[in-house]
Short mmCIF file of C-alpha atoms in Angstrom, two decimals:
data_model
loop_
_atom_site.label_atom_id
_atom_site.label_comp_id
_atom_site.label_asym_id
_atom_site.label_seq_id
_atom_site.Cartn_x
_atom_site.Cartn_y
_atom_site.Cartn_z
CA MET B 1 169.57 85.97 -19.22
CA THR B 2 171.71 82.83 -19.37
CA ILE B 3 174.40 81.95 -16.83
CA GLU B 4 177.04 82.75 -19.44
CA SER B 5 175.59 86.17 -20.22
CA ARG B 6 175.25 86.97 -16.50
CA GLN B 7 178.88 86.04 -15.96
CA ARG B 8 179.91 88.18 -18.92
CA ALA B 9 177.93 91.16 -17.58
CA SER B 10 179.43 90.69 -14.12
CA HIS B 11 182.95 90.55 -15.56
CA GLN B 12 182.32 93.69 -17.62
CA ALA B 13 180.98 95.57 -14.58
CA SER B 14 184.00 94.50 -12.55
CA GLY B 15 186.32 95.65 -15.33
CA ASN B 16 184.60 99.03 -15.57
CA LEU B 17 184.91 99.47 -11.82
CA ARG B 18 188.62 98.64 -11.85
CA ARG B 19 189.18 101.06 -14.75
CA GLN B 20 187.40 103.81 -12.82
CA GLU B 21 189.50 103.03 -9.74
CA LEU B 22 192.66 103.40 -11.82
CA LEU B 23 191.41 106.67 -13.31
CA ALA B 24 190.60 108.02 -9.84
CA ALA B 25 194.02 106.98 -8.55
CA ALA B 26 195.73 108.56 -11.56
CA ALA B 27 193.80 111.79 -11.02
CA GLU B 28 195.00 111.94 -7.41
CA CYS B 29 198.59 111.28 -8.46
CA PHE B 30 198.63 113.89 -11.23
CA ASN B 31 196.97 116.37 -8.89
CA ASP B 32 199.47 115.71 -6.08
CA VAL B 33 202.80 115.72 -7.92
CA GLY B 34 202.16 116.84 -11.51
CA TYR B 35 202.34 114.90 -14.75
CA ALA B 36 206.12 114.56 -15.05
CA SER B 37 206.63 112.97 -11.63
CA VAL B 38 203.87 110.37 -11.86
CA THR B 39 204.80 106.75 -12.61
CA ILE B 40 202.65 103.77 -13.48
CA GLU B 41 203.85 102.10 -10.28
CA MET B 42 202.58 105.09 -8.31
CA ILE B 43 199.15 104.93 -9.94
CA ALA B 44 198.84 101.17 -9.45
CA ARG B 45 199.87 101.44 -5.80
CA ARG B 46 197.37 104.26 -5.17
CA ALA B 47 194.64 102.11 -6.75
CA GLY B 48 195.60 99.13 -4.59
CA THR B 49 196.59 97.01 -7.55
CA SER B 50 199.66 96.07 -9.62
CA ARG B 51 201.47 97.23 -12.76
CA PRO B 52 200.25 94.19 -14.77
CA THR B 53 196.65 95.06 -13.85
CA PHE B 54 197.22 98.66 -14.92
CA TYR B 55 198.35 97.45 -18.35
CA VAL B 56 195.13 95.47 -18.78
CA TYR B 57 193.27 98.80 -18.99
CA PHE B 58 195.83 101.33 -20.21
CA LYS B 59 198.89 101.04 -22.44
CA SER B 60 200.84 103.86 -20.82
CA LYS B 61 200.83 106.87 -18.52
CA ASP B 62 199.99 109.00 -21.56
CA GLU B 63 196.89 106.94 -22.29
CA VAL B 64 195.50 107.14 -18.75
CA PHE B 65 196.19 110.88 -18.71
CA LEU B 66 194.33 111.36 -22.01
CA ALA B 67 191.42 109.35 -20.61
CA LEU B 68 191.34 111.74 -17.65
CA VAL B 69 191.51 114.75 -19.95
CA GLU B 70 188.46 113.49 -21.82
CA GLN B 71 186.63 112.64 -18.59
CA VAL B 72 187.23 116.05 -17.00
CA GLY B 73 186.28 117.83 -20.23
CA THR B 74 183.00 115.91 -20.33
CA GLU B 75 182.30 116.82 -16.70
CA LEU B 76 182.80 120.52 -17.43
CA ILE B 77 180.49 120.37 -20.44
CA GLU B 78 177.79 118.44 -18.58
CA ALA B 79 177.97 120.85 -15.62
CA GLN B 80 176.22 123.45 -17.76
CA PHE B 81 173.18 121.29 -18.44
CA LEU B 82 171.02 121.94 -15.38
CA ASP B 83 167.45 120.84 -14.79
CA GLY B 84 164.75 123.11 -13.44
CA LEU B 85 165.85 126.34 -15.13
CA GLU B 86 163.09 126.47 -17.73
CA GLY B 87 161.27 129.79 -17.50
CA GLU B 88 163.85 131.33 -15.16
CA SER B 89 165.32 134.77 -15.78
CA ALA B 90 168.64 135.16 -17.59
CA ALA B 91 170.25 136.33 -14.34
CA VAL B 92 169.19 133.15 -12.51
CA ILE B 93 170.43 130.95 -15.36
CA ILE B 94 173.81 132.72 -15.49
CA ALA B 95 174.24 132.43 -11.71
CA ALA B 96 173.31 128.74 -11.62
CA THR B 97 175.43 127.66 -14.59
CA THR B 98 178.42 129.72 -13.47
CA ARG B 99 178.32 128.12 -10.03
CA ALA B 100 177.92 124.62 -11.45
CA TYR B 101 180.79 125.09 -13.90
CA ILE B 102 183.20 126.39 -11.24
CA ASP B 103 182.13 123.66 -8.81
CA ALA B 104 183.03 121.09 -11.49
CA ILE B 105 186.51 122.61 -11.79
CA PHE B 106 187.01 122.67 -8.02
CA ALA B 107 185.81 119.06 -7.78
CA ASN B 108 188.89 118.07 -9.80
CA GLY B 109 191.33 119.87 -7.50
CA GLY B 110 194.45 121.00 -9.32
CA LEU B 111 193.95 118.52 -12.15
CA VAL B 112 192.44 121.12 -14.48
CA GLY B 113 195.57 123.24 -14.08
CA THR B 114 197.77 120.22 -14.80
CA ILE B 115 195.75 119.48 -17.93
CA GLU B 116 195.91 123.07 -19.17
CA LEU B 117 199.68 123.17 -18.72
CA ALA B 118 200.05 119.88 -20.60
CA ALA B 119 197.77 121.13 -23.38
CA LYS B 120 200.14 124.03 -24.04
CA VAL B 121 203.01 121.70 -24.93
CA ASP B 122 201.36 118.46 -26.08
CA PRO B 123 199.29 118.63 -29.30
CA GLU B 124 197.50 115.36 -28.52
CA VAL B 125 196.38 116.59 -25.09
CA ASN B 126 195.38 119.93 -26.59
CA ALA B 127 193.30 118.24 -29.30
CA VAL B 128 191.26 116.40 -26.65
CA TRP B 129 191.11 119.18 -24.07
CA SER B 130 190.23 122.03 -26.44
CA ARG B 131 186.85 120.46 -27.22
CA ALA B 132 185.47 121.38 -23.79
CA PRO B 133 186.34 125.10 -23.74
CA GLU B 134 185.45 125.50 -27.42
CA LEU B 135 182.00 123.98 -26.88
CA THR B 136 181.54 125.96 -23.66
CA VAL B 137 182.39 129.26 -25.33
CA ARG B 138 180.22 128.43 -28.35
CA ARG B 139 177.17 127.62 -26.22
CA TYR B 140 177.68 130.64 -23.96
CA SER B 141 178.18 132.95 -26.96
CA ARG B 142 174.91 131.73 -28.44
CA PHE B 143 173.12 132.25 -25.11
CA LEU B 144 174.58 135.76 -24.75
CA GLY B 145 173.75 136.60 -28.36
CA ASN B 146 170.12 135.76 -27.75
CA LEU B 147 170.15 137.92 -24.63
CA SER B 148 171.68 140.91 -26.38
CA ALA B 149 168.63 141.11 -28.62
CA GLY B 150 166.37 141.33 -25.59
CA GLU B 151 166.86 141.97 -21.90
CA ALA B 152 170.66 142.27 -21.67
CA ASP B 153 173.13 145.06 -22.43
CA LEU B 154 176.43 143.34 -23.18
CA ALA B 155 179.65 145.23 -22.46
CA VAL B 156 181.38 143.58 -25.44
CA PRO B 157 180.28 141.26 -28.29
CA PRO B 158 178.96 137.83 -27.17
CA GLU B 159 181.90 135.67 -28.27
CA ARG B 160 184.49 137.99 -26.75
CA LEU B 161 182.52 138.19 -23.50
CA ALA B 162 182.24 134.38 -23.36
CA HIS B 163 186.03 134.12 -23.71
CA ILE B 164 186.62 136.77 -21.04
CA LEU B 165 184.34 135.05 -18.53
CA ARG B 166 185.70 131.58 -19.31
CA ASP B 167 189.33 132.71 -18.98
CA GLY B 168 188.61 134.47 -15.69
CA ILE B 169 186.90 131.41 -14.28
CA HIS B 170 189.72 129.04 -15.25
CA SER B 171 192.62 131.19 -14.06
CA GLY B 172 190.95 131.98 -10.74
CA SER B 173 189.79 128.41 -10.16
CA MET B 174 193.28 127.03 -10.73
CA ARG B 175 194.76 129.61 -8.37
CA LEU B 176 192.28 128.63 -5.66
CA SER B 177 192.31 124.86 -6.21
CA GLU B 178 193.76 124.25 -2.74
CA ALA B 179 191.94 127.12 -0.99
CA ASP B 180 189.33 126.65 1.74
CA ASP B 181 185.61 126.50 1.01
CA ASN B 182 184.98 130.09 2.07
CA ALA B 183 187.55 131.44 -0.41
CA LYS B 184 186.11 129.26 -3.17
CA ASP B 185 182.56 130.38 -2.46
CA GLU B 186 183.63 134.02 -2.43
CA PHE B 187 185.30 133.52 -5.82
CA ILE B 188 182.14 131.94 -7.23
CA ARG B 189 180.02 134.84 -5.99
CA ASP B 190 182.49 137.33 -7.48
CA GLN B 191 182.41 135.55 -10.84
CA ILE B 192 178.62 135.54 -10.87
CA ALA B 193 178.56 139.26 -10.03
CA THR B 194 181.10 139.96 -12.78
CA ALA B 195 179.09 138.00 -15.35
CA LEU B 196 175.90 139.83 -14.40
CA ARG B 197 177.57 143.24 -14.59
CA LEU B 198 179.16 142.53 -17.98
CA THR B 199 175.82 141.36 -19.37
CA GLY B 200 173.97 144.37 -17.97
CA LEU B 201 171.88 142.18 -15.69
CA GLY B 202 173.40 143.06 -12.34
#
């Protein structure tokens, strides 16, 4: 690697780090005061930088918010891909993926709630955000459909059950975003128990 290419790689890494710092700061701001009250100045100050630096990476508050929407959606999708579950029972897989999915929501504090509210009124936000729940429901429906032909006894058809479980997880997680760890863990255990009962596995 030449000196020039090393410098270019170093500059790119530094830029990626600064962008991630701005995204993290924006997430904290949106979580703390909601979308409407956040300003670019607030985000820049939280990130320990300036408005001009913010504009190097994002054109507007809308753009940084959309970047967060995409980032959080990706985190929720990836939370369902767990290693070490090959050969495990359906009940173990449901418990592990349910816990991982809810943990990913809680890891974002109240940001998921802020995003869902914005998605109801902003078509652009909805277009980005809807990919995550649609893919989640599709994958879970397929998993449940395979179960219904074998060991499970589903209370309702797979797609409807996937929607019921997903909606329950999201509404409860948003309600408990600021709750203590014990309340969150109790909610996770309740959701796992509900999923197992509705699939005939618990």
